[in-house]
DNA sequence: GGGAAATAGAACCGAACCGGTTCTGTTTCA
DNA sequence: TGAAACAGAACCGGTTCGGTTCTATTTCCC
């Protein structure tokens, strides 16, 4: 199956959490608890998202992370690109990389490009705001203090059956 | 980056080749030569595609592989599912698997489903016929006898930059 | 009828990649 | 000045993937 790396997987969960209170900044440790993603992993992800200008960070004692822009303007495609690099099923379609060697002959060349574009557009069409909006009406019961037990299973669990 | 396994990568190339002459059956070795994919790999892929009813096979001396249906009815989604299993970026959205543990709380749950659907629809919207149709007008110069040199690079080469 | 050609299927292996951790450095605030 | 928090890089073990190899079975043709 096509699979999303856990980095992106967790990243989206974390951002979704932040998007529920767009103004508020939260510390990495708090976000880790809120999403049941390990603190180390959370930190790694948050740093990557800062570099991609999706988050802004405040260092120091009262520091934390907050969305750099309104969640309506952040797309899933941007998040995945920030965490896992360019969205392209095959580099065949990447005009920069010439790994193929038989590009000019490759009968599927244009097809690849088409596929990649379809995927990218699909992911660019979903905003973080939409992701956060789909939370059930019931205000999720105080995730922050949820017993650590639930954390044994990673938040947005794993990947397709192999 | 979201990445497509080489199985699917090569598979699409191979099928594209077959789709250029939908009626004709070709031996695995011939297809391998035509696509510059190793014979072993080609064989593996072809067998999987037969199991998925995308190809039909004829055993024995004059055997070979041919499309089981017109290329217009074969979608990229079907091909990928045949070779790599179900298309789902995360199993979070798979109603069968309950790996998450905190499903009912997961704020991104519906979002995942939305993402997965978008991807699946994008891939289901591209048919093998379309892939094959994009071959440049120039009839590709007799791939069957192309010098083996070109095969040092795999056909539809690799995957996003890491 | 037998052998060659071709597919079917499973098992196997090395290596790259990924998920995850740890450590050190820097910034900020009280 | 020290604790809390972010920044960044290095590191490591395990899983998975790409690819090969081997054996069995089918079919055609001489």
Tab-separated table of C-alpha atoms in Angstrom, chain A:
chain	number	residue	atom	x	y	z
A	1	UNK	CA	0.000	0.000	0.000
A	2	UNK	CA	0.934	3.505	-0.410
A	3	UNK	CA	1.872	4.534	3.013
A	4	UNK	CA	2.356	7.689	4.896
A	5	UNK	CA	5.363	7.826	7.163
A	6	UNK	CA	4.696	8.009	10.853
A	7	UNK	CA	6.279	11.375	10.902
A	8	UNK	CA	3.472	12.758	8.793
A	9	UNK	CA	0.967	10.582	10.510
A	10	UNK	CA	1.783	11.914	13.949
A	11	UNK	CA	2.413	15.353	12.591
A	12	UNK	CA	-1.117	15.687	11.378
A	13	UNK	CA	-2.495	14.490	14.661
A	14	UNK	CA	-0.400	17.010	16.541
A	15	UNK	CA	-1.333	19.842	14.242
A	16	UNK	CA	-4.951	18.912	14.487
A	17	UNK	CA	-4.686	19.301	18.187
A	18	UNK	CA	-3.107	22.706	17.838
A	19	UNK	CA	-5.724	23.734	15.347
A	20	UNK	CA	-8.447	23.234	17.876
A	21	UNK	CA	-7.197	26.354	19.632
A	22	UNK	CA	-5.413	28.252	16.881
A	23	UNK	CA	-4.216	31.131	18.987
A	24	UNK	CA	-2.810	29.178	21.865
A	25	UNK	CA	0.794	28.071	22.161
A	26	UNK	CA	1.542	24.730	23.736
A	27	UNK	CA	4.733	23.186	24.985
A	28	UNK	CA	6.044	20.072	23.282
A	29	UNK	CA	5.552	18.018	26.404
A	30	UNK	CA	1.953	19.128	26.676
A	31	UNK	CA	1.275	18.258	23.072
A	32	UNK	CA	2.891	14.885	23.546
A	33	UNK	CA	0.600	14.108	26.413
A	34	UNK	CA	-2.404	15.401	24.530
A	35	UNK	CA	-1.760	13.220	21.515
A	36	UNK	CA	-0.140	10.169	23.111
A	37	UNK	CA	2.874	10.537	20.850
A	38	UNK	CA	6.199	10.106	22.601
A	39	UNK	CA	7.780	13.334	23.730
A	40	UNK	CA	10.918	12.717	21.721
A	41	UNK	CA	8.979	12.085	18.570
A	42	UNK	CA	6.771	15.062	19.210
A	43	UNK	CA	9.793	17.276	19.602
A	44	UNK	CA	11.304	16.064	16.385
A	45	UNK	CA	8.122	16.689	14.492
A	46	UNK	CA	7.544	20.119	15.948
A	47	UNK	CA	11.020	21.212	15.000
A	48	UNK	CA	10.496	20.136	11.439
A	49	UNK	CA	7.221	22.000	11.287
A	50	UNK	CA	8.887	25.145	12.542
A	51	UNK	CA	11.499	24.932	9.818
A	52	UNK	CA	8.706	24.671	7.293
A	53	UNK	CA	7.035	27.778	8.683
A	54	UNK	CA	3.954	25.890	9.624
A	55	UNK	CA	4.574	26.495	13.291
A	56	UNK	CA	6.265	29.257	15.208
A	57	UNK	CA	8.171	28.528	18.356
A	58	UNK	CA	8.945	30.443	21.478
A	59	UNK	CA	12.047	29.350	23.318
A	60	UNK	CA	12.727	29.619	26.970
A	61	UNK	CA	10.906	28.757	30.109
A	62	UNK	CA	7.461	29.847	29.017
A	63	UNK	CA	8.070	28.663	25.493
A	64	UNK	CA	5.952	26.536	23.201
A	65	UNK	CA	4.602	26.081	19.725
A	66	UNK	CA	1.727	27.676	17.894
A	67	UNK	CA	0.373	27.662	14.381
A	68	UNK	CA	2.140	30.167	12.193
A	69	UNK	CA	-0.985	30.834	10.164
A	70	UNK	CA	-4.695	30.192	10.338
A	71	UNK	CA	-5.486	26.505	9.917
A	72	UNK	CA	-7.587	27.273	6.873
A	73	UNK	CA	-4.413	28.130	4.992
A	74	UNK	CA	-2.454	25.026	5.937
A	75	UNK	CA	-3.005	22.048	3.691
A	76	UNK	CA	-2.290	18.417	4.282
A	77	UNK	CA	0.018	18.509	1.308
A	78	UNK	CA	2.118	21.185	2.964
A	79	UNK	CA	2.328	19.209	6.161
A	80	UNK	CA	3.436	16.053	4.434
A	81	UNK	CA	5.980	17.908	2.378
A	82	UNK	CA	7.365	19.505	5.504
A	83	UNK	CA	7.806	16.201	7.248
A	84	UNK	CA	8.555	13.740	4.486
A	85	UNK	CA	9.793	15.782	1.606
A	86	UNK	CA	8.206	16.321	-1.785
A	87	UNK	CA	5.072	14.445	-2.613
A	88	UNK	CA	5.874	12.306	-5.585
A	89	UNK	CA	5.108	8.679	-5.951
A	90	UNK	CA	8.026	8.277	-8.287
A	91	UNK	CA	10.892	10.535	-9.052
A	92	UNK	CA	10.264	9.676	-12.647
A	93	UNK	CA	8.014	12.672	-12.698
A	94	UNK	CA	10.433	14.966	-10.962
A	95	UNK	CA	11.861	17.300	-13.560
A	96	UNK	CA	14.958	17.833	-11.443
A	97	UNK	CA	15.984	14.250	-10.943
A	98	UNK	CA	17.088	12.240	-13.916
A	99	UNK	CA	17.425	8.895	-12.267
A	100	UNK	CA	15.600	6.952	-14.861
A	101	UNK	CA	18.076	6.728	-17.650
A	102	UNK	CA	15.527	5.792	-20.226
A	103	UNK	CA	13.266	8.702	-19.583
A	104	UNK	CA	12.801	9.625	-23.145
A	105	UNK	CA	11.666	6.132	-23.910
A	106	UNK	CA	9.698	5.388	-20.801
A	107	UNK	CA	6.177	4.772	-21.999
A	108	UNK	CA	4.704	5.655	-18.645
A	109	UNK	CA	6.431	8.975	-18.183
A	110	UNK	CA	3.473	11.239	-18.711
A	111	UNK	CA	1.306	8.837	-16.846
A	112	UNK	CA	3.450	9.129	-13.769
A	113	UNK	CA	3.204	12.840	-13.909
A	114	UNK	CA	-0.526	12.568	-14.101
A	115	UNK	CA	-0.668	10.289	-11.104
A	116	UNK	CA	1.561	12.492	-9.049
A	117	UNK	CA	-0.466	15.533	-9.855
A	118	UNK	CA	-3.673	13.796	-8.909
A	119	UNK	CA	-2.280	12.841	-5.543
A	120	UNK	CA	-0.832	16.220	-4.854
A	121	UNK	CA	-4.065	17.959	-5.707
A	122	UNK	CA	-6.009	15.599	-3.529
A	123	UNK	CA	-3.811	16.385	-0.569
A	124	UNK	CA	-3.669	20.078	-1.277
A	125	UNK	CA	-7.438	20.172	-1.246
A	126	UNK	CA	-7.699	19.296	2.423
A	127	UNK	CA	-6.903	21.952	4.995
A	128	UNK	CA	-5.920	21.569	8.586
A	129	UNK	CA	-9.053	23.434	9.515
A	130	UNK	CA	-11.137	20.766	7.855
A	131	UNK	CA	-9.234	18.075	9.666
A	132	UNK	CA	-9.837	19.714	13.001
A	133	UNK	CA	-13.420	20.537	12.211
A	134	UNK	CA	-14.359	16.872	11.968
A	135	UNK	CA	-13.937	16.358	15.668
A	136	UNK	CA	-17.144	14.920	17.042
A	137	UNK	CA	-19.376	17.415	18.750
A	138	UNK	CA	-18.663	15.910	22.113
A	139	UNK	CA	-15.741	17.945	23.352
A	140	UNK	CA	-13.003	15.316	23.569
A	141	UNK	CA	-12.703	14.510	27.238
A	142	UNK	CA	-9.718	16.357	28.540
A	143	UNK	CA	-7.022	14.654	26.575
A	144	UNK	CA	-4.379	16.447	28.502
A	145	UNK	CA	-4.891	14.430	31.601
A	146	UNK	CA	-5.888	11.204	29.974
A	147	UNK	CA	-4.173	8.332	31.767
A	148	UNK	CA	-0.926	7.364	30.191
A	149	UNK	CA	-2.227	3.892	29.538
A	150	UNK	CA	-3.753	4.902	26.288
A	151	UNK	CA	-0.374	5.934	25.076
A	152	UNK	CA	0.815	2.391	24.742
A	153	UNK	CA	-0.796	2.459	21.369
A	154	UNK	CA	0.505	5.260	19.216
A	155	UNK	CA	-1.961	7.918	18.457
A	156	UNK	CA	-2.810	7.512	14.867
A	157	UNK	CA	-1.563	4.036	14.660
A	158	UNK	CA	-0.058	2.228	11.942
A	159	UNK	CA	-0.017	1.703	8.408
A	160	UNK	CA	-1.726	-0.508	5.945
A	161	UNK	CA	-1.685	-4.241	6.304
A	162	UNK	CA	1.263	-5.648	4.486
